[in-house]
Amino acid sequence: MNRFAERSAVITGAGSGIGRATAQRLASEGAVVSCLDIDEDGLSETVDSLDGAGTPYVIDIREEQRVGEVTAEIIAATGAIDVLCNIAGVLDAGHSEHYSLDDWNR
């Protein structure tokens, strides 16, 4: 099935887990996938698994200016962003009442 043929998809958190699986699924359904993650090695593994349908962007999405730059790059390369999957996250098994403000903001 090619539900996403000729569509541009952006996946944050594409370096592993749900983000990687989402990138793979969208690519398998015809999307051109822009993969964003802070983890360069994981991102490389994801893009390698997409058989030429993915472009890596090493980025910390907390950096607003860099997000704007990457967004402009993606639009210039693909013409539009048709699908956006915000999957990036931080896994921390601690209790939130013990977080510092910096940890909470992260």
mmCIF file of N, CA and C in Angstrom:
data_model
loop_
_atom_site.group_PDB
_atom_site.id
_atom_site.type_symbol
_atom_site.label_atom_id
_atom_site.label_comp_id
_atom_site.label_asym_id
_atom_site.label_seq_id
_atom_site.Cartn_x
_atom_site.Cartn_y
_atom_site.Cartn_z
ATOM 1 N N MET A 1 0.844 -1.174 0.000
ATOM 2 C CA MET A 1 0.000 0.000 0.000
ATOM 3 C C MET A 1 0.895 1.246 0.000
ATOM 4 N N ASN A 2 0.520 2.234 -0.763
ATOM 5 C CA ASN A 2 1.280 3.470 -0.854
ATOM 6 C C ASN A 2 0.442 4.666 -0.439
ATOM 7 N N ARG A 3 -0.109 4.623 0.752
ATOM 8 C CA ARG A 3 -0.955 5.716 1.245
ATOM 9 C C ARG A 3 -0.217 7.041 1.326
ATOM 10 N N PHE A 4 1.112 6.996 1.443
ATOM 11 C CA PHE A 4 1.888 8.213 1.624
ATOM 12 C C PHE A 4 2.783 8.515 0.429
ATOM 13 N N ALA A 5 2.463 7.958 -0.723
ATOM 14 C CA ALA A 5 3.248 8.207 -1.930
ATOM 15 C C ALA A 5 3.323 9.705 -2.194
ATOM 16 N N GLU A 6 4.528 10.156 -2.486
ATOM 17 C CA GLU A 6 4.788 11.561 -2.809
ATOM 18 C C GLU A 6 4.456 12.510 -1.660
ATOM 19 N N ARG A 7 4.446 12.007 -0.444
ATOM 20 C CA ARG A 7 4.226 12.836 0.744
ATOM 21 C C ARG A 7 5.550 12.990 1.481
ATOM 22 N N SER A 8 5.724 14.133 2.089
ATOM 23 C CA SER A 8 6.904 14.422 2.895
ATOM 24 C C SER A 8 6.533 14.277 4.366
ATOM 25 N N ALA A 9 7.265 13.403 5.060
ATOM 26 C CA ALA A 9 7.000 13.166 6.478
ATOM 27 C C ALA A 9 8.213 13.556 7.310
ATOM 28 N N VAL A 10 7.958 14.193 8.436
ATOM 29 C CA VAL A 10 9.000 14.554 9.391
ATOM 30 C C VAL A 10 8.727 13.773 10.667
ATOM 31 N N ILE A 11 9.763 13.065 11.153
ATOM 32 C CA ILE A 11 9.638 12.268 12.363
ATOM 33 C C ILE A 11 10.691 12.752 13.357
ATOM 34 N N THR A 12 10.261 13.293 14.502
ATOM 35 C CA THR A 12 11.211 13.600 15.571
ATOM 36 C C THR A 12 11.351 12.355 16.433
ATOM 37 N N GLY A 13 12.537 12.153 16.985
ATOM 38 C CA GLY A 13 12.780 10.949 17.783
ATOM 39 C C GLY A 13 12.944 9.717 16.910
ATOM 40 N N ALA A 14 13.406 9.907 15.683
ATOM 41 C CA ALA A 14 13.503 8.815 14.712
ATOM 42 C C ALA A 14 14.686 7.883 14.942
ATOM 43 N N GLY A 15 15.523 8.179 15.926
ATOM 44 C CA GLY A 15 16.726 7.392 16.141
ATOM 45 C C GLY A 15 16.510 6.044 16.799
ATOM 46 N N SER A 16 15.315 5.787 17.310
ATOM 47 C CA SER A 16 15.079 4.500 17.973
ATOM 48 C C SER A 16 13.591 4.324 18.248
ATOM 49 N N GLY A 17 13.243 3.150 18.716
ATOM 50 C CA GLY A 17 11.914 2.851 19.236
ATOM 51 C C GLY A 17 10.769 3.203 18.326
ATOM 52 N N ILE A 18 9.769 3.871 18.907
ATOM 53 C CA ILE A 18 8.552 4.218 18.171
ATOM 54 C C ILE A 18 8.861 5.152 17.002
ATOM 55 N N GLY A 19 9.793 6.079 17.187
ATOM 56 C CA GLY A 19 10.170 6.984 16.107
ATOM 57 C C GLY A 19 10.756 6.237 14.921
ATOM 58 N N ARG A 20 11.655 5.283 15.191
ATOM 59 C CA ARG A 20 12.240 4.477 14.111
ATOM 60 C C ARG A 20 11.156 3.657 13.417
ATOM 61 N N ALA A 21 10.302 3.008 14.196
ATOM 62 C CA ALA A 21 9.243 2.184 13.610
ATOM 63 C C ALA A 21 8.296 3.036 12.756
ATOM 64 N N THR A 22 7.998 4.241 13.203
ATOM 65 C CA THR A 22 7.127 5.132 12.445
ATOM 66 C C THR A 22 7.790 5.535 11.133
ATOM 67 N N ALA A 23 9.064 5.885 11.189
ATOM 68 C CA ALA A 23 9.803 6.235 9.969
ATOM 69 C C ALA A 23 9.803 5.067 8.986
ATOM 70 N N GLN A 24 10.037 3.871 9.484
ATOM 71 C CA GLN A 24 10.060 2.693 8.622
ATOM 72 C C GLN A 24 8.694 2.443 7.999
ATOM 73 N N ARG A 25 7.648 2.577 8.774
ATOM 74 C CA ARG A 25 6.294 2.341 8.256
ATOM 75 C C ARG A 25 5.930 3.365 7.191
ATOM 76 N N LEU A 26 6.189 4.637 7.470
ATOM 77 C CA LEU A 26 5.849 5.668 6.492
ATOM 78 C C LEU A 26 6.657 5.499 5.206
ATOM 79 N N ALA A 27 7.931 5.169 5.344
ATOM 80 C CA ALA A 27 8.759 4.927 4.160
ATOM 81 C C ALA A 27 8.230 3.733 3.362
ATOM 82 N N SER A 28 7.806 2.693 4.059
ATOM 83 C CA SER A 28 7.285 1.508 3.374
ATOM 84 C C SER A 28 5.974 1.803 2.638
ATOM 85 N N GLU A 29 5.314 2.881 3.044
ATOM 86 C CA GLU A 29 4.064 3.278 2.395
ATOM 87 C C GLU A 29 4.270 4.449 1.436
ATOM 88 N N GLY A 30 5.528 4.689 1.053
ATOM 89 C CA GLY A 30 5.822 5.633 -0.009
ATOM 90 C C GLY A 30 6.278 7.018 0.388
ATOM 91 N N ALA A 31 6.322 7.335 1.661
ATOM 92 C CA ALA A 31 6.713 8.681 2.091
ATOM 93 C C ALA A 31 8.213 8.910 1.923
ATOM 94 N N VAL A 32 8.552 10.155 1.691
ATOM 95 C CA VAL A 32 9.925 10.619 1.796
ATOM 96 C C VAL A 32 10.057 11.113 3.226
ATOM 97 N N VAL A 33 10.967 10.519 3.993
ATOM 98 C CA VAL A 33 10.996 10.732 5.435
ATOM 99 C C VAL A 33 12.217 11.541 5.863
ATOM 100 N N SER A 34 11.965 12.638 6.561
ATOM 101 C CA SER A 34 13.024 13.420 7.195
ATOM 102 C C SER A 34 13.086 12.958 8.644
ATOM 103 N N CYS A 35 14.223 12.407 9.022
ATOM 104 C CA CYS A 35 14.388 11.788 10.344
ATOM 105 C C CYS A 35 15.195 12.717 11.236
ATOM 106 N N LEU A 36 14.612 13.134 12.354
ATOM 107 C CA LEU A 36 15.261 14.045 13.288
ATOM 108 C C LEU A 36 15.519 13.338 14.605
ATOM 109 N N ASP A 37 16.730 13.511 15.130
ATOM 110 C CA ASP A 37 17.067 12.961 16.435
ATOM 111 C C ASP A 37 18.371 13.568 16.905
ATOM 112 N N ILE A 38 18.577 13.530 18.197
ATOM 113 C CA ILE A 38 19.819 14.007 18.793
ATOM 114 C C ILE A 38 20.896 12.922 18.762
ATOM 115 N N ASP A 39 20.461 11.668 18.616
ATOM 116 C CA ASP A 39 21.348 10.499 18.623
ATOM 117 C C ASP A 39 21.814 10.188 17.203
ATOM 118 N N GLU A 40 23.011 10.636 16.870
ATOM 119 C CA GLU A 40 23.523 10.497 15.509
ATOM 120 C C GLU A 40 23.648 9.036 15.079
ATOM 121 N N ASP A 41 24.134 8.175 15.969
ATOM 122 C CA ASP A 41 24.301 6.760 15.611
ATOM 123 C C ASP A 41 22.953 6.089 15.375
ATOM 124 N N GLY A 42 22.014 6.319 16.276
ATOM 125 C CA GLY A 42 20.686 5.742 16.106
ATOM 126 C C GLY A 42 20.006 6.259 14.853
ATOM 127 N N LEU A 43 20.173 7.526 14.595
ATOM 128 C CA LEU A 43 19.593 8.152 13.409
ATOM 129 C C LEU A 43 20.160 7.523 12.145
ATOM 130 N N SER A 44 21.454 7.287 12.143
ATOM 131 C CA SER A 44 22.106 6.645 10.996
ATOM 132 C C SER A 44 21.542 5.248 10.754
ATOM 133 N N GLU A 45 21.339 4.499 11.827
ATOM 134 C CA GLU A 45 20.763 3.158 11.693
ATOM 135 C C GLU A 45 19.354 3.225 11.110
ATOM 136 N N THR A 46 18.575 4.173 11.580
ATOM 137 C CA THR A 46 17.219 4.321 11.059
ATOM 138 C C THR A 46 17.241 4.640 9.574
ATOM 139 N N VAL A 47 17.998 5.642 9.192
ATOM 140 C CA VAL A 47 18.030 6.060 7.787
ATOM 141 C C VAL A 47 18.554 4.932 6.905
ATOM 142 N N ASP A 48 19.541 4.184 7.388
ATOM 143 C CA ASP A 48 20.052 3.039 6.618
ATOM 144 C C ASP A 48 18.969 2.002 6.366
ATOM 145 N N SER A 49 18.009 1.902 7.272
ATOM 146 C CA SER A 49 16.946 0.904 7.138
ATOM 147 C C SER A 49 15.826 1.347 6.196
ATOM 148 N N LEU A 50 15.885 2.563 5.689
ATOM 149 C CA LEU A 50 14.789 3.106 4.883
ATOM 150 C C LEU A 50 15.004 2.979 3.379
ATOM 151 N N ASP A 51 16.038 2.307 2.961
ATOM 152 C CA ASP A 51 16.281 2.048 1.532
ATOM 153 C C ASP A 51 16.204 3.306 0.673
ATOM 154 N N GLY A 52 16.881 4.355 1.126
ATOM 155 C CA GLY A 52 16.960 5.577 0.332
ATOM 156 C C GLY A 52 15.797 6.537 0.493
ATOM 157 N N ALA A 53 14.828 6.204 1.344
ATOM 158 C CA ALA A 53 13.645 7.061 1.508
ATOM 159 C C ALA A 53 13.801 8.058 2.647
ATOM 160 N N GLY A 54 14.958 8.082 3.324
ATOM 161 C CA GLY A 54 15.102 8.946 4.488
ATOM 162 C C GLY A 54 16.314 9.849 4.436
ATOM 163 N N THR A 55 16.177 10.992 5.075
ATOM 164 C CA THR A 55 17.278 11.949 5.223
ATOM 165 C C THR A 55 17.453 12.236 6.701
ATOM 166 N N PRO A 56 18.702 12.123 7.191
ATOM 167 C CA PRO A 56 18.928 12.373 8.620
ATOM 168 C C PRO A 56 19.171 13.849 8.927
ATOM 169 N N TYR A 57 18.678 14.262 10.068
ATOM 170 C CA TYR A 57 18.949 15.594 10.604
ATOM 171 C C TYR A 57 19.269 15.432 12.083
ATOM 172 N N VAL A 58 20.544 15.608 12.423
ATOM 173 C CA VAL A 58 20.950 15.534 13.825
ATOM 174 C C VAL A 58 20.587 16.870 14.451
ATOM 175 N N ILE A 59 19.672 16.815 15.419
ATOM 176 C CA ILE A 59 19.140 18.052 15.984
ATOM 177 C C ILE A 59 18.596 17.804 17.379
ATOM 178 N N ASP A 60 18.793 18.781 18.225
ATOM 179 C CA ASP A 60 18.145 18.819 19.538
ATOM 180 C C ASP A 60 16.929 19.720 19.350
ATOM 181 N N ILE A 61 15.738 19.147 19.376
ATOM 182 C CA ILE A 61 14.550 19.926 19.039
ATOM 183 C C ILE A 61 14.186 20.974 20.084
ATOM 184 N N ARG A 62 14.968 21.046 21.163
ATOM 185 C CA ARG A 62 14.762 22.129 22.133
ATOM 186 C C ARG A 62 15.393 23.425 21.646
ATOM 187 N N GLU A 63 16.186 23.360 20.575
ATOM 188 C CA GLU A 63 16.867 24.540 20.042
ATOM 189 C C GLU A 63 16.006 25.163 18.942
ATOM 190 N N GLU A 64 15.238 26.155 19.326
ATOM 191 C CA GLU A 64 14.233 26.749 18.448
ATOM 192 C C GLU A 64 14.808 27.231 17.117
ATOM 193 N N GLN A 65 15.946 27.906 17.153
ATOM 194 C CA GLN A 65 16.522 28.429 15.914
ATOM 195 C C GLN A 65 16.904 27.286 14.976
ATOM 196 N N ARG A 66 17.498 26.232 15.530
ATOM 197 C CA ARG A 66 17.897 25.085 14.711
ATOM 198 C C ARG A 66 16.672 24.377 14.123
ATOM 199 N N VAL A 67 15.593 24.307 14.879
ATOM 200 C CA VAL A 67 14.353 23.711 14.359
ATOM 201 C C VAL A 67 13.874 24.508 13.146
ATOM 202 N N GLY A 68 13.927 25.828 13.234
ATOM 203 C CA GLY A 68 13.534 26.665 12.100
ATOM 204 C C GLY A 68 14.412 26.431 10.887
ATOM 205 N N GLU A 69 15.715 26.296 11.119
ATOM 206 C CA GLU A 69 16.645 26.052 10.017
ATOM 207 C C GLU A 69 16.372 24.704 9.349
ATOM 208 N N VAL A 70 16.204 23.677 10.149
ATOM 209 C CA VAL A 70 15.952 22.340 9.605
ATOM 210 C C VAL A 70 14.610 22.307 8.888
ATOM 211 N N THR A 71 13.605 22.948 9.451
ATOM 212 C CA THR A 71 12.300 23.008 8.794
ATOM 213 C C THR A 71 12.429 23.649 7.415
ATOM 214 N N ALA A 72 13.166 24.741 7.328
ATOM 215 C CA ALA A 72 13.376 25.408 6.033
ATOM 216 C C ALA A 72 14.131 24.491 5.067
ATOM 217 N N GLU A 73 15.123 23.759 5.562
ATOM 218 C CA GLU A 73 15.866 22.816 4.713
ATOM 219 C C GLU A 73 14.947 21.728 4.171
ATOM 220 N N ILE A 74 14.106 21.197 5.029
ATOM 221 C CA ILE A 74 13.198 20.129 4.614
ATOM 222 C C ILE A 74 12.211 20.636 3.565
ATOM 223 N N ILE A 75 11.633 21.802 3.793
ATOM 224 C CA ILE A 75 10.686 22.363 2.834
ATOM 225 C C ILE A 75 11.374 22.665 1.508
ATOM 226 N N ALA A 76 12.602 23.174 1.558
ATOM 227 C CA ALA A 76 13.344 23.438 0.324
ATOM 228 C C ALA A 76 13.611 22.145 -0.449
ATOM 229 N N ALA A 77 13.882 21.067 0.272
ATOM 230 C CA ALA A 77 14.203 19.790 -0.376
ATOM 231 C C ALA A 77 12.975 19.036 -0.865
ATOM 232 N N THR A 78 11.854 19.159 -0.144
ATOM 233 C CA THR A 78 10.690 18.329 -0.458
ATOM 234 C C THR A 78 9.485 19.119 -0.956
ATOM 235 N N GLY A 79 9.496 20.430 -0.784
ATOM 236 C CA GLY A 79 8.388 21.259 -1.226
ATOM 237 C C GLY A 79 7.335 21.525 -0.168
ATOM 238 N N ALA A 80 7.269 20.662 0.847
ATOM 239 C CA ALA A 80 6.246 20.812 1.891
ATOM 240 C C ALA A 80 6.510 19.808 3.001
ATOM 241 N N ILE A 81 5.820 19.983 4.096
ATOM 242 C CA ILE A 81 5.762 18.958 5.138
ATOM 243 C C ILE A 81 4.296 18.538 5.208
ATOM 244 N N ASP A 82 4.028 17.319 4.771
ATOM 245 C CA ASP A 82 2.662 16.810 4.739
ATOM 246 C C ASP A 82 2.281 16.070 6.017
ATOM 247 N N VAL A 83 3.269 15.452 6.648
ATOM 248 C CA VAL A 83 3.028 14.644 7.841
ATOM 249 C C VAL A 83 4.069 15.015 8.884
ATOM 250 N N LEU A 84 3.637 15.259 10.114
ATOM 251 C CA LEU A 84 4.552 15.549 11.210
ATOM 252 C C LEU A 84 4.240 14.616 12.370
ATOM 253 N N CYS A 85 5.229 13.854 12.790
ATOM 254 C CA CYS A 85 5.086 12.950 13.936
ATOM 255 C C CYS A 85 6.092 13.377 14.996
ATOM 256 N N ASN A 86 5.603 14.029 16.046
ATOM 257 C CA ASN A 86 6.451 14.486 17.150
ATOM 258 C C ASN A 86 6.570 13.364 18.173
ATOM 259 N N ILE A 87 7.640 12.588 18.058
ATOM 260 C CA ILE A 87 7.800 11.413 18.904
ATOM 261 C C ILE A 87 8.981 11.561 19.868
ATOM 262 N N ALA A 88 9.824 12.552 19.656
ATOM 263 C CA ALA A 88 10.994 12.740 20.516
ATOM 264 C C ALA A 88 10.571 12.870 21.970
ATOM 265 N N GLY A 89 11.343 12.265 22.829
ATOM 266 C CA GLY A 89 11.045 12.346 24.251
ATOM 267 C C GLY A 89 12.254 11.937 25.066
ATOM 268 N N VAL A 90 12.134 12.067 26.346
ATOM 269 C CA VAL A 90 13.207 11.714 27.266
ATOM 270 C C VAL A 90 12.659 10.679 28.236
ATOM 271 N N LEU A 91 13.374 9.591 28.369
ATOM 272 C CA LEU A 91 12.964 8.562 29.317
ATOM 273 C C LEU A 91 13.768 8.734 30.596
ATOM 274 N N ASP A 92 13.062 8.932 31.684
ATOM 275 C CA ASP A 92 13.690 9.075 32.986
ATOM 276 C C ASP A 92 12.791 8.376 33.995
ATOM 277 N N ALA A 93 13.343 7.415 34.694
ATOM 278 C CA ALA A 93 12.538 6.616 35.608
ATOM 279 C C ALA A 93 12.399 7.239 36.999
ATOM 280 N N GLY A 94 12.900 8.449 37.159
ATOM 281 C CA GLY A 94 12.813 9.101 38.460
ATOM 282 C C GLY A 94 11.422 9.642 38.746
ATOM 283 N N HIS A 95 11.235 10.122 39.948
ATOM 284 C CA HIS A 95 9.970 10.730 40.350
ATOM 285 C C HIS A 95 10.014 12.226 40.062
ATOM 286 N N SER A 96 8.980 12.733 39.432
ATOM 287 C CA SER A 96 8.977 14.126 38.992
ATOM 288 C C SER A 96 9.119 15.116 40.146
ATOM 289 N N GLU A 97 8.665 14.751 41.331
ATOM 290 C CA GLU A 97 8.792 15.691 42.455
ATOM 291 C C GLU A 97 10.245 15.902 42.880
ATOM 292 N N HIS A 98 11.152 15.070 42.374
ATOM 293 C CA HIS A 98 12.568 15.203 42.697
ATOM 294 C C HIS A 98 13.375 15.831 41.561
ATOM 295 N N TYR A 99 12.716 16.184 40.477
ATOM 296 C CA TYR A 99 13.422 16.781 39.340
ATOM 297 C C TYR A 99 13.848 18.201 39.660
ATOM 298 N N SER A 100 15.015 18.562 39.155
ATOM 299 C CA SER A 100 15.408 19.959 39.165
ATOM 300 C C SER A 100 14.638 20.656 38.038
ATOM 301 N N LEU A 101 14.627 21.972 38.048
ATOM 302 C CA LEU A 101 13.957 22.709 36.966
ATOM 303 C C LEU A 101 14.595 22.378 35.630
ATOM 304 N N ASP A 102 15.911 22.275 35.575
ATOM 305 C CA ASP A 102 16.599 21.926 34.316
ATOM 306 C C ASP A 102 16.161 20.546 33.824
ATOM 307 N N ASP A 103 16.059 19.572 34.736
ATOM 308 C CA ASP A 103 15.614 18.240 34.328
ATOM 309 C C ASP A 103 14.177 18.281 33.817
ATOM 310 N N TRP A 104 13.326 19.005 34.488
ATOM 311 C CA TRP A 104 11.930 19.117 34.076
ATOM 312 C C TRP A 104 11.841 19.754 32.682
ATOM 313 N N ASN A 105 12.588 20.820 32.465
ATOM 314 C CA ASN A 105 12.574 21.495 31.162
ATOM 315 C C ASN A 105 13.149 20.629 30.059
ATOM 316 N N ARG A 106 14.080 19.785 30.401
ATOM 317 C CA ARG A 106 14.645 18.851 29.412
ATOM 318 C C ARG A 106 13.567 17.924 28.920
#
